[in-house]
PDB file of C-alpha atoms in Angstrom:
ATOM      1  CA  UNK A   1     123.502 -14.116 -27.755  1.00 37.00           C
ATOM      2  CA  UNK A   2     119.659 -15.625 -28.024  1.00 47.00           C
ATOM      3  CA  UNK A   3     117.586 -15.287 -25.674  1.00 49.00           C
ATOM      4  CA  UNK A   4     115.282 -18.170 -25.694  1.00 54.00           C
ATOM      5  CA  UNK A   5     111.624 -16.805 -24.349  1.00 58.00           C
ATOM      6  CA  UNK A   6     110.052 -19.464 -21.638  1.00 70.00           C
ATOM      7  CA  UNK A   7     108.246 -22.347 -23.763  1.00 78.00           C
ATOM      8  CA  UNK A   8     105.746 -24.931 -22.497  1.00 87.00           C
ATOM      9  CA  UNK A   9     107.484 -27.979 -21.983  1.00 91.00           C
ATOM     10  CA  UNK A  10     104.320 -30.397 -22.541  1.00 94.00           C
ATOM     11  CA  UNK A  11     104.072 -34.185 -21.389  1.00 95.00           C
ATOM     12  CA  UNK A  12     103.763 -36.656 -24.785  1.00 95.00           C
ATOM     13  CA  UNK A  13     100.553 -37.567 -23.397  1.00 94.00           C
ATOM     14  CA  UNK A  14      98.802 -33.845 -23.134  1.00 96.00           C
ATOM     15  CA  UNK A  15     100.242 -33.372 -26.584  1.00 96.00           C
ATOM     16  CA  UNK A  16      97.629 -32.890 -29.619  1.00 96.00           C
ATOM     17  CA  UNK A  17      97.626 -32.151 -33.648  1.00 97.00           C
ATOM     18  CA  UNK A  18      98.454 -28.939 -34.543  1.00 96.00           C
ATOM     19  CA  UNK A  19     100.909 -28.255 -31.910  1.00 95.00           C
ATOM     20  CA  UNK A  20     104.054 -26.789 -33.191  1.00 96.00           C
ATOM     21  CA  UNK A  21     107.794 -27.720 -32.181  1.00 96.00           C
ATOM     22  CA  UNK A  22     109.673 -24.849 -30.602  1.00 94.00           C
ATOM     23  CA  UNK A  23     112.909 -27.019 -30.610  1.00 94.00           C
ATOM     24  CA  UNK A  24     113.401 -30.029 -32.401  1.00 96.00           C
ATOM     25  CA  UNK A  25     113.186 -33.286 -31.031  1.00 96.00           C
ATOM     26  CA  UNK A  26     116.500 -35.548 -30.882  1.00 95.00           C
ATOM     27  CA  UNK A  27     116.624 -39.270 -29.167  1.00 91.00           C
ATOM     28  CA  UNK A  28     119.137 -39.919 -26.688  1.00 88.00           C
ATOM     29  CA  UNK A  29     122.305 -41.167 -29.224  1.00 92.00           C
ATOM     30  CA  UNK A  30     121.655 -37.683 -30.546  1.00 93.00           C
ATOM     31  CA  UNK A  31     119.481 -38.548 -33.722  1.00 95.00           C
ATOM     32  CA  UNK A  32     117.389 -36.106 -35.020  1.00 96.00           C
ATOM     33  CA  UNK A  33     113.902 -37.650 -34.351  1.00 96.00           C
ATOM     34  CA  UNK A  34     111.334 -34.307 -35.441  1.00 97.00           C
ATOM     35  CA  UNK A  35     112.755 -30.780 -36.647  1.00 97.00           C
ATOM     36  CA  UNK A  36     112.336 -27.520 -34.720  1.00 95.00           C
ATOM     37  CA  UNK A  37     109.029 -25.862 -36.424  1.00 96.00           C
ATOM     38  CA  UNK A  38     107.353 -29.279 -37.080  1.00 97.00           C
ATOM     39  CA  UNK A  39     103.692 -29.151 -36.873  1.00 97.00           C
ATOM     40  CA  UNK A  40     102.797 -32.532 -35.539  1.00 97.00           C
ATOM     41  CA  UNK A  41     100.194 -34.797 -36.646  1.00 97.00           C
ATOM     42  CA  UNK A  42      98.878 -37.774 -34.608  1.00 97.00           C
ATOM     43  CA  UNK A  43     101.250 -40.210 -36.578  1.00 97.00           C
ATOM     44  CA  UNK A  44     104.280 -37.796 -35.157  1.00 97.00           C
ATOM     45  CA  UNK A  45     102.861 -38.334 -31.124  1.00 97.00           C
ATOM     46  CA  UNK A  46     102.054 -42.163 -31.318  1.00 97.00           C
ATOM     47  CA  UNK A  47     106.132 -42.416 -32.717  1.00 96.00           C
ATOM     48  CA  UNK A  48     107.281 -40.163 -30.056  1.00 96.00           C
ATOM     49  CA  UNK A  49     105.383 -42.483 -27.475  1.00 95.00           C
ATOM     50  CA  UNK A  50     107.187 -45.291 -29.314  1.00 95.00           C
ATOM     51  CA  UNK A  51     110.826 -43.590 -29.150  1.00 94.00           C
ATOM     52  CA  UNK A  52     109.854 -43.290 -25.564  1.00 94.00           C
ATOM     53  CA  UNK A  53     110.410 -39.335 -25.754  1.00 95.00           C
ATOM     54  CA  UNK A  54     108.717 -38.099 -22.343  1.00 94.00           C
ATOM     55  CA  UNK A  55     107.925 -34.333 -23.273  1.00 95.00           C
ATOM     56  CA  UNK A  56     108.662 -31.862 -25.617  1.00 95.00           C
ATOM     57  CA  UNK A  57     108.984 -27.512 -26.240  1.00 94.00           C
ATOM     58  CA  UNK A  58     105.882 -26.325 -27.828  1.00 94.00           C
ATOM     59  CA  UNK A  59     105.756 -22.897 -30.170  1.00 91.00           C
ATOM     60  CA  UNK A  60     103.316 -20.797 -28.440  1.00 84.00           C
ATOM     61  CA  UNK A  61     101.471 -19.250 -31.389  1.00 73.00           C
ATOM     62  CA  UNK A  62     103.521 -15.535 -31.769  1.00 56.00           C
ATOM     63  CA  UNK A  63     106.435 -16.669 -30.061  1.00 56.00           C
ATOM     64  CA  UNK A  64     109.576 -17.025 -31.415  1.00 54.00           C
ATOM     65  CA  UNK A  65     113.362 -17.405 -30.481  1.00 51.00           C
ATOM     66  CA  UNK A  66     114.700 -13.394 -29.998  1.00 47.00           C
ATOM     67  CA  UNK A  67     118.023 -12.595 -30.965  1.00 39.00           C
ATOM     68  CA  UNK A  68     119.604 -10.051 -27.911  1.00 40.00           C
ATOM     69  CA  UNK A  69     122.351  -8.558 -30.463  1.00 41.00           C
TER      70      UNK A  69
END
């Protein structure tokens, strides 16, 4: 089983360069929009604000997903 540890879930609007993506970002038909681990760039937030994608799971920096097996 994984154990997923507690990630920010940050509004598009507080998001900046440099943040990471703890899970990856998919629209609502199920498309993959950004890959888990994606380090976004500016371009990356102004086409999430265009794909209308509210918030997203951000990598805190030493934090990853922990296997329980």
């Amino acid at each position: 089983h994984w154990l997923e540890l507690k990630m920010p879930i940050i509004k598009i609007h507080r998001l900046k360069p440099g943040m990471v993506l703890a899970v990856g970002i998919k629209n609502h038909a199920g498309r993959k929009l950004l890959l888990e681990g994606t380090s976004l760039e500016q371009t990356h937030i102004l086409n999430l604000k265009g794909w209308v994608i509210t918030e997203a799971i951000i990598k805190l920096e030493g934090c990853d997903l922990v296997s329980t097996q």
